[in-house]
Amino acid sequence: MNDFEQLYGRPSEGEWAAPGRVNLIGEHTDYNLGFVLPIALPQTVRAQAARSGDGLLRLWSAQGRELVALPVDDLAPGSVPGWAGYPAGVVWALREAGYPVGGADLRLDSDVPSGAGLSSSAALECVVAAAYNDLYGLGLSAVELAVLAQRAENAFVGVPCGIMDQMASMCCRPGVALFLDSRDLTMRQVPVDLAGAGLALLVLDTRVKHDLGDGAYAALRAGCERAAALLGLPALRSLQPSGLADALAQLPSELVPLVRHVVTENARVEDAVAGLDAGDPAALGPILTAGHASLRDDYRVSCPETDLAVEAAVAAGAHGARMTGGGFGGSVIALVDADAAGHVAAEVTAAFRAAGYAEPRTLTAVPAEGARRLR
Ligand code: GLA
């Protein structure tokens, strides 16, 4: 008998997986309707699941070792605290959108580090969306499921995130980065042959807990929306680098660095894609480091630990490095020569030790597969 049967007394109907992500470049651009360039991680959230006939959503987490049972008819925004809010929010969003789904029993397991800026929440939402899509025969596309998962997080959990993480978890493919236009969700899979270029992508989790729910993210998003409104634009995406200086001159000083980050960051995504299209992934290096400076100095979502990880990685020979994800802690990515990965990781660890910080957790990221059914 496997764990699902022990929990629920019957076999599951299937098993699904959805990955975490790292974003190569394009941070805080998605809710400004700009460009992003994430890859999926090999680390996933997995769900074994079966429909239930009693209108209950039962959720068991192998990490929390906790069983939560929720009547699907009673699901309402803000009503489910903690990790269970993400899967419950997806079921709520499906029903809100008119899909007559009922309950299910789920056994959830994850190796995506949580609170590390690697989108463990989006992976949790997306695995439940994928499982429900198949269990209830909804026939929704990966993009439709990503949009519903984002709605769960925005309206049910109450985090005003953009669409990047859910699109990455649903739509990424092995060996490529997802070049996504957040305005219309058009996308292109851009080959990222790091190994072929003798490179590797290190992920350094600073272990500084990143929490998007604390209001700072919402305040930044609101600042961007206010700037766009003052400039008479539908979103900051519409501002081109050529119009930046004029636009900045019209804005109150507190909005200037936000707008400068978003406009330059969109351009960095386009530059990164050009480098990848030219078969030159090493060209990403300086773009990553410039992106970090912009997040640190203009957007101000960095922190001493992420700054130190970037500095130490570059000093140890990385082609470039930057924080990835929402910020306020979380993870740093560093583009390194494959044979120098161990050295760079060791140098960053030594710098953390010298500064009295907890040791970072290190992984090597290879562009992996998006959400899928395992059996
Ligand atoms: C978080 C959000 C995303 C995106 C990033 C910053 O990961 O969930 O939508 O805004 O922050 O780029």
PDB file of N, CA, C and O in Angstrom, residues 24-49:
ATOM      1  N   LEU A  24      15.619  34.108 -15.407  1.00  0.00           N
ATOM      2  CA  LEU A  24      16.960  34.526 -15.842  1.00  0.00           C
ATOM      3  C   LEU A  24      17.074  36.043 -15.789  1.00  0.00           C
ATOM      4  O   LEU A  24      18.056  36.583 -15.290  1.00  0.00           O
ATOM      5  N   ILE A  25      16.062  36.734 -16.296  1.00  0.00           N
ATOM      6  CA  ILE A  25      16.070  38.208 -16.270  1.00  0.00           C
ATOM      7  C   ILE A  25      14.636  38.678 -16.559  1.00  0.00           C
ATOM      8  O   ILE A  25      13.863  37.955 -17.188  1.00  0.00           O
ATOM      9  N   GLY A  26      14.304  39.894 -16.102  1.00  0.00           N
ATOM     10  CA  GLY A  26      12.943  40.426 -16.278  1.00  0.00           C
ATOM     11  C   GLY A  26      12.220  40.352 -14.944  1.00  0.00           C
ATOM     12  O   GLY A  26      11.257  39.613 -14.783  1.00  0.00           O
ATOM     13  N   GLU A  27      12.723  41.144 -13.970  1.00  0.00           N
ATOM     14  CA  GLU A  27      12.139  41.079 -12.619  1.00  0.00           C
ATOM     15  C   GLU A  27      11.253  42.303 -12.374  1.00  0.00           C
ATOM     16  O   GLU A  27      11.632  43.441 -12.717  1.00  0.00           O
ATOM     17  N   HIS A  28      10.095  42.055 -11.807  1.00  0.00           N
ATOM     18  CA  HIS A  28       9.106  43.106 -11.545  1.00  0.00           C
ATOM     19  C   HIS A  28       8.662  43.791 -12.846  1.00  0.00           C
ATOM     20  O   HIS A  28       8.294  44.956 -12.853  1.00  0.00           O
ATOM     21  N   THR A  29       8.726  43.034 -13.906  1.00  0.00           N
ATOM     22  CA  THR A  29       8.225  43.529 -15.193  1.00  0.00           C
ATOM     23  C   THR A  29       6.857  42.929 -15.518  1.00  0.00           C
ATOM     24  O   THR A  29       6.096  43.512 -16.286  1.00  0.00           O
ATOM     25  N   ASP A  30       6.531  41.764 -14.933  1.00  0.00           N
ATOM     26  CA  ASP A  30       5.318  41.066 -15.401  1.00  0.00           C
ATOM     27  C   ASP A  30       4.040  41.864 -15.115  1.00  0.00           C
ATOM     28  O   ASP A  30       3.185  42.026 -15.990  1.00  0.00           O
ATOM     29  N   TYR A  31       3.932  42.416 -13.890  1.00  0.00           N
ATOM     30  CA  TYR A  31       2.700  43.176 -13.591  1.00  0.00           C
ATOM     31  C   TYR A  31       2.724  44.561 -14.238  1.00  0.00           C
ATOM     32  O   TYR A  31       1.731  45.275 -14.182  1.00  0.00           O
ATOM     33  N   ASN A  32       3.832  44.913 -14.871  1.00  0.00           N
ATOM     34  CA  ASN A  32       3.887  46.105 -15.722  1.00  0.00           C
ATOM     35  C   ASN A  32       3.688  45.726 -17.193  1.00  0.00           C
ATOM     36  O   ASN A  32       3.963  46.517 -18.085  1.00  0.00           O
ATOM     37  N   LEU A  33       3.230  44.508 -17.401  1.00  0.00           N
ATOM     38  CA  LEU A  33       2.894  43.956 -18.723  1.00  0.00           C
ATOM     39  C   LEU A  33       4.097  43.882 -19.655  1.00  0.00           C
ATOM     40  O   LEU A  33       3.959  44.006 -20.872  1.00  0.00           O
ATOM     41  N   GLY A  34       5.284  43.663 -19.067  1.00  0.00           N
ATOM     42  CA  GLY A  34       6.511  43.578 -19.848  1.00  0.00           C
ATOM     43  C   GLY A  34       6.982  42.160 -20.081  1.00  0.00           C
ATOM     44  O   GLY A  34       6.192  41.205 -20.086  1.00  0.00           O
ATOM     45  N   PHE A  35       8.314  42.026 -20.259  1.00  0.00           N
ATOM     46  CA  PHE A  35       8.921  40.744 -20.647  1.00  0.00           C
ATOM     47  C   PHE A  35       9.551  40.034 -19.453  1.00  0.00           C
ATOM     48  O   PHE A  35      10.096  40.687 -18.561  1.00  0.00           O
ATOM     49  N   VAL A  36       9.530  38.716 -19.493  1.00  0.00           N
ATOM     50  CA  VAL A  36      10.240  37.897 -18.511  1.00  0.00           C
ATOM     51  C   VAL A  36      10.899  36.726 -19.242  1.00  0.00           C
ATOM     52  O   VAL A  36      10.524  36.412 -20.378  1.00  0.00           O
ATOM     53  N   LEU A  37      11.869  36.069 -18.576  1.00  0.00           N
ATOM     54  CA  LEU A  37      12.613  34.979 -19.224  1.00  0.00           C
ATOM     55  C   LEU A  37      12.954  33.878 -18.212  1.00  0.00           C
ATOM     56  O   LEU A  37      14.117  33.643 -17.897  1.00  0.00           O
ATOM     57  N   PRO A  38      11.930  33.205 -17.682  1.00  0.00           N
ATOM     58  CA  PRO A  38      12.207  32.158 -16.683  1.00  0.00           C
ATOM     59  C   PRO A  38      12.545  30.807 -17.311  1.00  0.00           C
ATOM     60  O   PRO A  38      12.230  30.541 -18.469  1.00  0.00           O
ATOM     61  N   ILE A  39      13.173  29.956 -16.488  1.00  0.00           N
ATOM     62  CA  ILE A  39      13.311  28.531 -16.800  1.00  0.00           C
ATOM     63  C   ILE A  39      12.658  27.745 -15.654  1.00  0.00           C
ATOM     64  O   ILE A  39      12.604  28.232 -14.522  1.00  0.00           O
ATOM     65  N   ALA A  40      12.180  26.556 -15.956  1.00  0.00           N
ATOM     66  CA  ALA A  40      11.653  25.678 -14.904  1.00  0.00           C
ATOM     67  C   ALA A  40      12.814  24.936 -14.262  1.00  0.00           C
ATOM     68  O   ALA A  40      13.795  24.586 -14.922  1.00  0.00           O
ATOM     69  N   LEU A  41      12.695  24.685 -12.971  1.00  0.00           N
ATOM     70  CA  LEU A  41      13.680  23.883 -12.238  1.00  0.00           C
ATOM     71  C   LEU A  41      13.317  22.403 -12.313  1.00  0.00           C
ATOM     72  O   LEU A  41      12.139  22.064 -12.499  1.00  0.00           O
ATOM     73  N   PRO A  42      14.295  21.524 -12.104  1.00  0.00           N
ATOM     74  CA  PRO A  42      13.955  20.102 -11.986  1.00  0.00           C
ATOM     75  C   PRO A  42      13.142  19.813 -10.716  1.00  0.00           C
ATOM     76  O   PRO A  42      12.447  18.802 -10.653  1.00  0.00           O
ATOM     77  N   GLN A  43      13.222  20.695  -9.733  1.00  0.00           N
ATOM     78  CA  GLN A  43      12.472  20.486  -8.475  1.00  0.00           C
ATOM     79  C   GLN A  43      10.985  20.765  -8.703  1.00  0.00           C
ATOM     80  O   GLN A  43      10.635  21.772  -9.332  1.00  0.00           O
ATOM     81  N   THR A  44      10.151  19.891  -8.161  1.00  0.00           N
ATOM     82  CA  THR A  44       8.710  19.992  -8.424  1.00  0.00           C
ATOM     83  C   THR A  44       7.891  19.828  -7.144  1.00  0.00           C
ATOM     84  O   THR A  44       8.371  19.303  -6.140  1.00  0.00           O
ATOM     85  N   VAL A  45       6.615  20.264  -7.253  1.00  0.00           N
ATOM     86  CA  VAL A  45       5.593  19.821  -6.312  1.00  0.00           C
ATOM     87  C   VAL A  45       4.836  18.698  -7.012  1.00  0.00           C
ATOM     88  O   VAL A  45       4.499  18.819  -8.196  1.00  0.00           O
ATOM     89  N   ARG A  46       4.633  17.597  -6.319  1.00  0.00           N
ATOM     90  CA  ARG A  46       3.878  16.470  -6.877  1.00  0.00           C
ATOM     91  C   ARG A  46       2.555  16.302  -6.137  1.00  0.00           C
ATOM     92  O   ARG A  46       2.496  16.515  -4.917  1.00  0.00           O
ATOM     93  N   ALA A  47       1.530  15.925  -6.891  1.00  0.00           N
ATOM     94  CA  ALA A  47       0.216  15.659  -6.292  1.00  0.00           C
ATOM     95  C   ALA A  47      -0.284  14.311  -6.774  1.00  0.00           C
ATOM     96  O   ALA A  47      -0.418  14.089  -7.980  1.00  0.00           O
ATOM     97  N   GLN A  48      -0.533  13.422  -5.833  1.00  0.00           N
ATOM     98  CA  GLN A  48      -1.336  12.233  -6.130  1.00  0.00           C
ATOM     99  C   GLN A  48      -2.767  12.633  -5.794  1.00  0.00           C
ATOM    100  O   GLN A  48      -2.998  13.254  -4.744  1.00  0.00           O
ATOM    101  N   ALA A  49      -3.706  12.278  -6.660  1.00  0.00           N
ATOM    102  CA  ALA A  49      -5.049  12.818  -6.449  1.00  0.00           C
ATOM    103  C   ALA A  49      -6.127  11.865  -6.939  1.00  0.00           C
ATOM    104  O   ALA A  49      -5.899  11.059  -7.845  1.00  0.00           O
TER     105      ALA A  49
END
